[in-house]
């Protein structure tokens, strides 16, 4: 197994979104993108960029409903948000697993630290967004 | 006609026996278990709905001296909401409807909030509805009861979500709305000029993500001590930015549609500052009583009753729709 780490810096939310749009070229059906970063880091912004690359215009925070499903150009994206689930029990994990295990979509998971490791399978990319200043972010990508 | 209304889309378990005009008896149970987690925990929500729903229906029947056989129809929230939580209410309602052989109506939660206006005020379409809660922020045109057009919605976070997340950043308990409102009463709403996003966007969409980030940035710039010392002013300034944004967009909608009757519904309509400032706008403003702003069973029963009058019932095989939008009714 090869592992590659990429580091990028963005200077504004717009640039974070554009970065997501460029990064989306590496994604294909079945892959799971895990997003890590504190409140306001730009997880939803980056997701919006990824979705834009697939022609999906409206990307909202799924914090309330846990999962938003978008249909883009030839691809479905499951936008999962575990903000409200700091302690995921077996039952909810199973519910989330139904989305994660689906190979016919790209899965993007916000607050991925709340996701139990044993749920993951297939190709996974981890993205950490770190705050440098009010507008600057460091984006660290690990591909496995 | 007696309609049993059931609402379990998020953290309120609510039932109501509704006679077509008003509630005969209504019971709401709010799950306090969530405050220690900083938000609604979906699985906990489902488990509590399962535990609470049946005893609550029994209790409603007991209080009203109505028997199960007197119930003519059942209305239940089918979405939008948390998938597991919706399933509990829908499954119970299907079982009840099947056993009693009575019609069922799968109600859209947002339409329920619109009917809350009818419960609280003398209001008739056409009017505009500003729907603001933890999961939703949108302006809809109510062309007629049952006929809606979404004019604008949030592009990122809901207004109530902004309250909850900012409260978390400020170290306040969940839910954030009441906490921030309480602190804001002692604060200066003009101390910090937080962004009012998209006011010149040329559409009726909202964005609250940038406002949330502005409060986070303030925490970094000022440090935790200074933020705690000025928490009343920060709360007041943040709340003012949310209220200004909501009413600013509603004002554009009023001007564009020429409709100046507006209903403000959903959990954030409980906010005192929003209530006061909306009434200074010169519109006919309807804000339902507090008990009909937050999630409740009576608004679901009222929406269900309307559809029953038009013979619009739902098949027992319906599925819940966690992302069901108002325009898809």
Coordinates of C-alpha atoms in Angstrom, one line a residue:
Chain A
X1 CA 0.0 0.0 0.0
X2 CA 1.4 3.4 -0.9
X3 CA 0.6 6.5 1.1
X4 CA 1.1 10.0 -0.2
X5 CA 0.8 13.3 1.7
X6 CA 0.1 16.6 0.0
X7 CA 0.2 20.0 1.8
X8 CA -1.5 23.1 0.4
X9 CA -2.2 26.6 1.7
X10 CA -5.3 28.6 0.8
X11 CA -5.7 32.3 1.6
X12 CA -9.5 32.6 1.5
X13 CA -12.7 30.5 1.7
X14 CA -13.0 31.0 -2.1
X15 CA -9.6 29.6 -2.6
X16 CA -10.5 26.6 -0.3
X17 CA -13.5 26.0 -2.5
X18 CA -11.4 26.2 -5.7
X19 CA -9.0 23.8 -4.1
X20 CA -11.8 21.3 -3.5
X21 CA -12.9 21.7 -7.1
X22 CA -9.4 20.9 -8.4
X23 CA -8.9 18.1 -5.9
X24 CA -12.2 16.5 -7.1
X25 CA -10.5 15.2 -10.3
X26 CA -8.8 12.5 -8.1
X27 CA -12.2 11.2 -6.9
X28 CA -14.3 8.5 -8.4
X29 CA -17.2 6.3 -7.4
X30 CA -16.7 4.3 -4.2
X31 CA -14.2 6.6 -2.6
X32 CA -14.6 8.0 0.9
X33 CA -13.2 11.5 1.8
X34 CA -12.8 12.0 5.5
X35 CA -12.7 15.7 6.6
X36 CA -11.1 16.8 9.9
X37 CA -11.0 20.4 11.3
X38 CA -12.6 22.5 13.9
X39 CA -15.8 24.6 13.6
X40 CA -15.4 27.2 10.9
X41 CA -12.3 25.5 9.4
X42 CA -13.9 25.2 6.0
X43 CA -15.0 21.6 5.7
X44 CA -18.4 22.4 4.1
X45 CA -16.6 25.0 1.9
X46 CA -14.2 22.4 0.6
X47 CA -17.1 20.0 0.1
X48 CA -18.9 22.7 -1.9
X49 CA -15.8 22.9 -4.2
X50 CA -15.7 19.1 -4.7
X51 CA -19.4 19.0 -5.5
X52 CA -19.1 22.0 -8.0
X53 CA -16.6 19.9 -10.0
X54 CA -19.5 17.4 -10.6
X55 CA -22.0 20.1 -11.5
X56 CA -23.7 20.2 -8.1
X57 CA -24.6 23.8 -7.2
X58 CA -26.3 23.8 -3.8
X59 CA -24.3 22.3 -0.9
X60 CA -25.7 23.0 2.6
X61 CA -24.5 22.0 6.0
X62 CA -25.9 18.6 6.8
X63 CA -25.4 19.1 10.6
X64 CA -29.1 18.8 11.2
X65 CA -30.1 15.9 8.9
X66 CA -26.7 14.1 9.1
X67 CA -26.8 13.2 5.4
X68 CA -27.4 15.3 2.2
X69 CA -27.6 13.4 -1.0
X70 CA -26.6 15.2 -4.2
X71 CA -26.9 14.0 -7.8
X72 CA -24.3 15.4 -10.1
X73 CA -23.0 14.7 -13.6
X74 CA -22.9 11.0 -13.7
X75 CA -22.2 10.7 -10.0
X76 CA -24.0 10.8 -6.6
X77 CA -22.4 12.4 -3.6
X78 CA -23.3 11.5 0.0
X79 CA -22.5 14.5 2.2
X80 CA -22.3 13.1 5.7
X81 CA -21.9 15.3 8.8
X82 CA -21.3 13.7 12.2
X83 CA -21.1 17.0 14.2
X84 CA -24.0 16.0 16.4
X85 CA -22.9 12.5 16.9
X86 CA -19.9 12.6 19.2
X87 CA -20.6 9.1 20.5
X88 CA -21.9 7.0 17.6
X89 CA -23.5 3.8 18.9
X90 CA -23.9 0.6 16.9
X91 CA -27.3 1.4 15.5
X92 CA -26.5 4.8 14.1
X93 CA -23.1 3.5 12.9
X94 CA -25.0 0.9 10.9
X95 CA -27.2 3.6 9.5
X96 CA -24.2 5.6 8.5
X97 CA -22.5 2.5 7.2
X98 CA -25.3 2.0 4.7
X99 CA -24.0 5.2 3.0
X100 CA -20.3 4.5 3.5
X101 CA -20.4 1.0 2.1
X102 CA -22.2 2.1 -1.1
X103 CA -19.8 1.8 -4.0
X104 CA -22.0 3.8 -6.4
X105 CA -21.3 7.2 -4.9
X106 CA -18.5 9.4 -3.5
X107 CA -18.8 9.8 0.2
X108 CA -17.7 12.9 2.0
X109 CA -17.7 12.8 5.8
X110 CA -17.4 15.9 8.0
X111 CA -16.4 15.5 11.6
X112 CA -14.8 12.1 10.6
X113 CA -13.2 11.8 14.0
X114 CA -16.6 10.7 15.2
X115 CA -16.7 7.8 12.7
X116 CA -15.6 4.4 14.1
X117 CA -12.6 3.0 12.2
X118 CA -14.2 -0.4 11.6
X119 CA -16.9 1.2 9.4
X120 CA -14.4 2.2 6.7
X121 CA -13.7 0.2 3.7
X122 CA -12.5 0.8 0.1
X123 CA -10.4 3.8 -1.0
X124 CA -10.1 6.5 1.6
X125 CA -8.6 10.0 1.5
X126 CA -8.1 11.9 4.7
X127 CA -8.1 15.7 4.6
X128 CA -7.2 17.8 7.6
X129 CA -7.9 21.6 7.5
X130 CA -5.9 23.6 9.9
X131 CA -6.4 27.3 10.7
X132 CA -3.4 29.5 10.2
X133 CA -5.1 32.9 10.5
X134 CA -8.6 34.3 10.0
X135 CA -8.6 33.5 6.3
X136 CA -5.6 31.2 5.7
X137 CA -5.8 27.5 6.0
X138 CA -3.4 24.6 5.6
X139 CA -4.9 21.6 3.9
X140 CA -3.2 18.3 4.5
X141 CA -4.2 15.4 2.4
X142 CA -3.3 11.8 3.0
X143 CA -4.2 9.2 0.4
X144 CA -4.1 5.6 1.2
Chain B
X1 CA -63.5 15.0 12.8
X2 CA -60.6 14.2 15.1
X3 CA -57.1 14.0 13.7
X4 CA -54.2 12.5 15.7
X5 CA -51.0 14.5 14.8
X6 CA -47.6 13.0 15.4
X7 CA -44.3 14.8 15.2
X8 CA -40.9 13.1 15.7
X9 CA -38.6 14.7 13.1
X10 CA -35.9 15.9 15.6
X11 CA -35.7 16.1 19.4
X12 CA -39.3 16.8 20.2
X13 CA -41.8 14.0 20.6
X14 CA -45.2 15.6 20.1
X15 CA -48.8 14.4 19.8
X16 CA -52.0 16.3 19.4
X17 CA -55.7 15.5 19.1
X18 CA -57.1 18.1 16.8
X19 CA -60.7 18.8 15.9
X20 CA -60.2 20.9 12.8
X21 CA -60.0 24.2 14.6
X22 CA -57.9 23.7 17.6
X23 CA -56.2 21.2 19.8
X24 CA -58.3 19.2 22.2
X25 CA -55.2 18.1 23.9
X26 CA -51.5 18.4 22.9
X27 CA -48.4 17.0 24.6
X28 CA -44.8 17.9 23.8
X29 CA -41.8 16.1 25.2
X30 CA -38.4 17.8 24.7
X31 CA -35.4 15.6 25.1
X32 CA -33.2 17.3 27.6
X33 CA -30.7 14.4 27.3
X34 CA -29.1 16.2 24.4
X35 CA -27.7 19.2 26.2
X36 CA -24.7 17.3 27.5
X37 CA -23.7 16.4 23.9
X38 CA -23.8 19.9 22.5
X39 CA -26.6 19.0 20.0
X40 CA -29.2 16.6 19.1
X41 CA -27.8 13.1 19.0
X42 CA -29.9 11.3 16.4
X43 CA -29.8 7.8 17.8
X44 CA -30.7 9.1 21.2
X45 CA -33.5 11.0 19.6
X46 CA -34.9 7.8 18.0
X47 CA -34.6 5.8 21.1
X48 CA -36.5 8.5 23.1
X49 CA -39.2 8.7 20.5
X50 CA -39.7 5.0 20.8
X51 CA -39.9 5.2 24.6
X52 CA -42.2 8.2 24.7
X53 CA -44.5 8.1 21.7
X54 CA -46.9 5.3 22.8
X55 CA -47.3 6.5 26.4
X56 CA -47.9 10.0 25.1
X57 CA -50.7 9.0 22.8
X58 CA -52.3 7.0 25.6
X59 CA -52.0 9.9 27.9
X60 CA -53.6 12.3 25.3
X61 CA -56.5 9.9 24.9
X62 CA -56.9 9.7 28.7
X63 CA -56.8 13.4 29.2
X64 CA -59.3 14.1 26.5
X65 CA -61.7 11.2 27.3
X66 CA -61.4 10.4 23.6
X67 CA -61.0 6.7 22.7
X68 CA -58.9 5.3 19.9
X69 CA -62.1 4.5 18.1
X70 CA -63.0 8.2 18.0
X71 CA -59.9 9.1 16.0
X72 CA -60.9 9.6 12.3
X73 CA -57.5 10.1 10.8
X74 CA -53.8 10.3 11.5
X75 CA -51.2 12.9 10.4
X76 CA -47.5 12.3 10.8
X77 CA -44.3 14.1 9.8
X78 CA -42.6 12.2 7.0
X79 CA -39.8 14.7 6.5
X80 CA -37.5 16.6 6.4
X81 CA -35.7 15.4 9.6
X82 CA -33.4 12.9 11.1
X83 CA -33.9 9.5 9.3
X84 CA -34.2 7.3 12.4
X85 CA -36.4 9.8 14.3
X86 CA -38.8 10.1 11.3
X87 CA -39.1 6.4 11.0
X88 CA -40.3 6.0 14.6
X89 CA -43.3 8.4 14.1
X90 CA -44.1 7.0 10.7
X91 CA -44.0 3.4 11.7
X92 CA -46.2 4.1 14.8
X93 CA -48.7 6.0 12.6
X94 CA -48.9 3.4 10.0
X95 CA -49.5 0.7 12.6
X96 CA -52.2 2.8 14.2
X97 CA -53.9 3.7 10.9
X98 CA -53.8 0.0 9.8
X99 CA -55.2 -1.3 13.0
X100 CA -58.0 1.3 13.2
X101 CA -58.5 1.2 9.4
X102 CA -58.4 5.0 9.1
X103 CA -56.7 7.3 6.6
X104 CA -53.2 8.6 7.1
X105 CA -51.5 11.8 5.8
X106 CA -47.7 12.0 5.5
X107 CA -47.1 15.6 6.3
X108 CA -44.1 17.7 5.3
X109 CA -42.6 19.2 8.4
X110 CA -42.1 22.6 6.8
X111 CA -45.8 22.7 5.7
X112 CA -46.6 22.0 9.3
X113 CA -44.7 25.1 10.4
X114 CA -46.7 27.1 7.8
X115 CA -49.9 25.8 9.3
X116 CA -48.7 26.9 12.7
X117 CA -49.4 30.5 11.4
X118 CA -53.0 29.5 10.9
X119 CA -53.2 28.2 14.4
X120 CA -51.8 31.4 15.9
X121 CA -53.3 34.2 13.8
X122 CA -56.1 35.2 11.5
X123 CA -54.1 34.8 8.3
X124 CA -55.0 33.8 4.7
X125 CA -52.9 33.4 1.6
X126 CA -51.3 35.0 -0.2
X127 CA -48.6 35.6 2.4
X128 CA -44.9 35.2 2.9
X129 CA -43.5 32.8 5.4
X130 CA -40.0 33.1 6.9
X131 CA -39.2 29.7 8.2
X132 CA -36.3 29.7 10.6
X133 CA -35.2 26.8 12.8
X134 CA -32.2 24.6 13.6
X135 CA -32.3 22.8 10.3
X136 CA -34.0 25.3 8.0
X137 CA -33.9 28.9 6.9
X138 CA -36.1 29.9 4.0
X139 CA -38.6 32.4 2.6
X140 CA -41.6 30.8 0.9
X141 CA -44.5 32.4 -0.9
X142 CA -47.8 30.9 0.3
X143 CA -49.8 31.2 -2.9
X144 CA -52.6 29.2 -1.3
X145 CA -52.8 26.6 1.5
X146 CA -51.1 23.6 0.0
X147 CA -49.4 25.6 -2.7
X148 CA -46.0 26.9 -2.0
X149 CA -43.0 28.4 -3.8
X150 CA -39.6 28.7 -2.1
X151 CA -38.2 32.1 -2.9
X152 CA -34.9 31.8 -1.1
X153 CA -33.1 29.5 1.4
X154 CA -29.8 29.3 3.2
X155 CA -26.8 28.3 1.1
X156 CA -24.9 26.8 4.0
X157 CA -25.9 26.9 7.7
X158 CA -29.5 27.4 9.1
X159 CA -30.0 30.4 11.4
X160 CA -30.8 28.1 14.3
X161 CA -27.7 26.1 13.6
X162 CA -25.6 29.3 13.7
X163 CA -27.1 30.0 17.1
X164 CA -26.2 26.5 18.3
X165 CA -22.7 26.5 16.9
X166 CA -21.8 30.0 18.0
X167 CA -23.1 29.1 21.5
X168 CA -20.8 26.1 21.5
X169 CA -17.8 28.4 20.5
X170 CA -18.7 30.7 23.3
X171 CA -18.9 27.8 25.8
X172 CA -22.7 28.1 26.2
X173 CA -25.0 25.1 26.6
X174 CA -27.3 23.6 23.9
X175 CA -29.7 24.8 22.6
X176 CA -27.9 28.0 21.9
X177 CA -30.9 30.3 21.0
X178 CA -32.3 30.9 24.5
X179 CA -28.8 31.2 26.1
X180 CA -27.6 33.8 23.6
X181 CA -30.9 35.7 23.8
X182 CA -30.6 35.9 27.6
X183 CA -27.0 37.2 27.5
X184 CA -27.9 39.6 24.6
X185 CA -30.5 41.3 26.8
X186 CA -27.6 42.7 28.9
X187 CA -25.4 43.5 25.9
X188 CA -24.8 46.2 23.3
X189 CA -26.0 44.9 19.9
X190 CA -23.9 47.5 18.0
X191 CA -20.6 46.9 19.7
X192 CA -19.3 44.5 17.0
X193 CA -20.3 44.9 13.4
X194 CA -20.6 41.2 12.4
X195 CA -21.2 40.6 8.7
X196 CA -24.8 40.6 7.3
X197 CA -24.1 38.2 4.4
X198 CA -25.5 38.4 0.9
X199 CA -27.6 41.5 1.5
X200 CA -26.7 42.7 -2.0
X201 CA -26.7 39.3 -3.7
X202 CA -29.7 40.1 -5.8
X203 CA -31.6 37.0 -4.6
X204 CA -33.4 35.9 -1.5
X205 CA -30.8 33.3 -0.3
X206 CA -29.1 33.4 3.0
X207 CA -25.6 32.5 4.3
X208 CA -24.8 32.2 8.0
X209 CA -21.5 30.3 7.7
X210 CA -19.4 33.5 7.5
X211 CA -21.1 34.9 10.5
X212 CA -20.2 31.8 12.5
X213 CA -16.6 32.1 11.3
X214 CA -16.5 35.8 12.3
X215 CA -17.4 34.9 15.9
X216 CA -14.7 32.1 15.8
X217 CA -12.2 34.6 14.5
X218 CA -13.1 37.1 17.2
X219 CA -12.3 34.3 19.8
X220 CA -8.9 33.9 18.2
X221 CA -8.2 37.7 18.0
X222 CA -9.5 38.6 21.5
X223 CA -8.6 35.4 23.4
X224 CA -10.9 33.5 25.7
X225 CA -10.7 35.9 28.7
X226 CA -11.7 39.0 26.8
X227 CA -14.5 37.1 25.0
X228 CA -15.9 35.9 28.4
X229 CA -15.7 39.4 29.8
X230 CA -17.7 40.8 26.8
X231 CA -20.0 37.8 26.2
X232 CA -23.1 39.8 26.6
X233 CA -22.0 42.3 23.9
X234 CA -20.9 39.5 21.6
X235 CA -24.2 37.7 22.0
X236 CA -26.2 40.8 21.4
X237 CA -24.1 41.8 18.3
X238 CA -24.3 38.3 16.9
X239 CA -28.1 38.1 17.5
X240 CA -28.5 41.5 15.9
X241 CA -26.6 40.3 12.8
X242 CA -28.9 37.3 12.4
X243 CA -32.1 39.3 13.0
X244 CA -31.0 42.0 10.6
X245 CA -30.2 39.5 7.9
X246 CA -33.5 37.6 8.3
X247 CA -35.6 40.8 8.2
X248 CA -33.4 42.4 5.5
X249 CA -34.1 39.5 3.1
X250 CA -37.8 39.4 4.1
X251 CA -38.0 43.1 3.3
X252 CA -36.7 42.5 -0.2
X253 CA -39.2 39.6 -0.6
X254 CA -42.0 41.9 0.5
X255 CA -40.9 44.6 -2.0
X256 CA -40.5 42.1 -4.9
X257 CA -43.8 40.3 -4.4
X258 CA -45.9 43.2 -3.1
X259 CA -47.2 40.9 -0.3
X260 CA -46.8 42.6 3.1
X261 CA -48.5 39.9 5.2
X262 CA -45.7 37.8 6.7
X263 CA -45.6 34.8 9.0
X264 CA -42.5 34.1 11.0
X265 CA -42.4 30.4 12.0
X266 CA -40.0 27.8 13.3
X267 CA -38.0 27.6 16.5
X268 CA -36.0 30.8 15.9
X269 CA -39.3 32.7 15.7
X270 CA -39.2 32.3 19.5
X271 CA -36.4 34.8 19.5
X272 CA -37.6 38.0 21.3
X273 CA -35.4 40.4 19.3
X274 CA -36.7 39.0 16.0
X275 CA -40.3 39.3 17.3
X276 CA -39.8 43.0 18.4
X277 CA -37.9 44.1 15.3
X278 CA -40.2 42.4 12.8
X279 CA -43.2 44.3 14.3
X280 CA -41.4 47.6 13.6
X281 CA -41.2 46.9 9.8
X282 CA -44.7 48.1 9.0
X283 CA -46.0 44.7 7.8
X284 CA -48.9 42.6 9.0
X285 CA -46.8 40.2 11.0
X286 CA -48.0 36.8 12.3
X287 CA -45.8 35.0 14.8
X288 CA -47.5 32.0 16.3
X289 CA -47.5 31.6 20.1
X290 CA -44.2 30.1 21.4
X291 CA -45.7 26.6 21.7
X292 CA -46.4 26.6 18.0
X293 CA -43.0 28.0 17.0
X294 CA -41.1 25.0 18.2
X295 CA -41.9 21.6 16.8
X296 CA -45.4 20.4 17.9
X297 CA -48.0 17.9 16.9
X298 CA -50.9 20.3 16.4
X299 CA -49.3 22.0 13.4
X300 CA -48.9 18.5 11.8
X301 CA -52.5 17.6 12.6
X302 CA -53.6 21.0 11.1
X303 CA -51.7 20.4 7.9
X304 CA -53.0 16.9 7.8
X305 CA -56.6 18.0 8.4
X306 CA -56.3 20.4 5.4
X307 CA -55.2 17.6 3.1
X308 CA -57.9 15.3 4.4
X309 CA -60.6 17.9 3.6
X310 CA -59.3 17.7 0.0
X311 CA -59.3 13.9 0.1
X312 CA -55.5 13.9 -0.2
X313 CA -54.5 10.9 1.9
X314 CA -51.3 8.9 1.7
X315 CA -50.8 5.2 1.0
X316 CA -49.7 3.1 4.0
X317 CA -46.6 2.1 2.0
X318 CA -45.2 5.6 2.0
X319 CA -41.5 6.1 2.8
X320 CA -40.1 8.8 5.0
X321 CA -38.1 11.5 3.2
X322 CA -35.3 13.0 5.3
X323 CA -34.5 15.7 2.6
X324 CA -38.2 16.5 1.6
X325 CA -38.4 20.1 0.3
X326 CA -41.4 22.3 0.4
X327 CA -41.6 22.7 -3.4
X328 CA -41.9 18.9 -3.7
X329 CA -45.3 18.7 -2.0

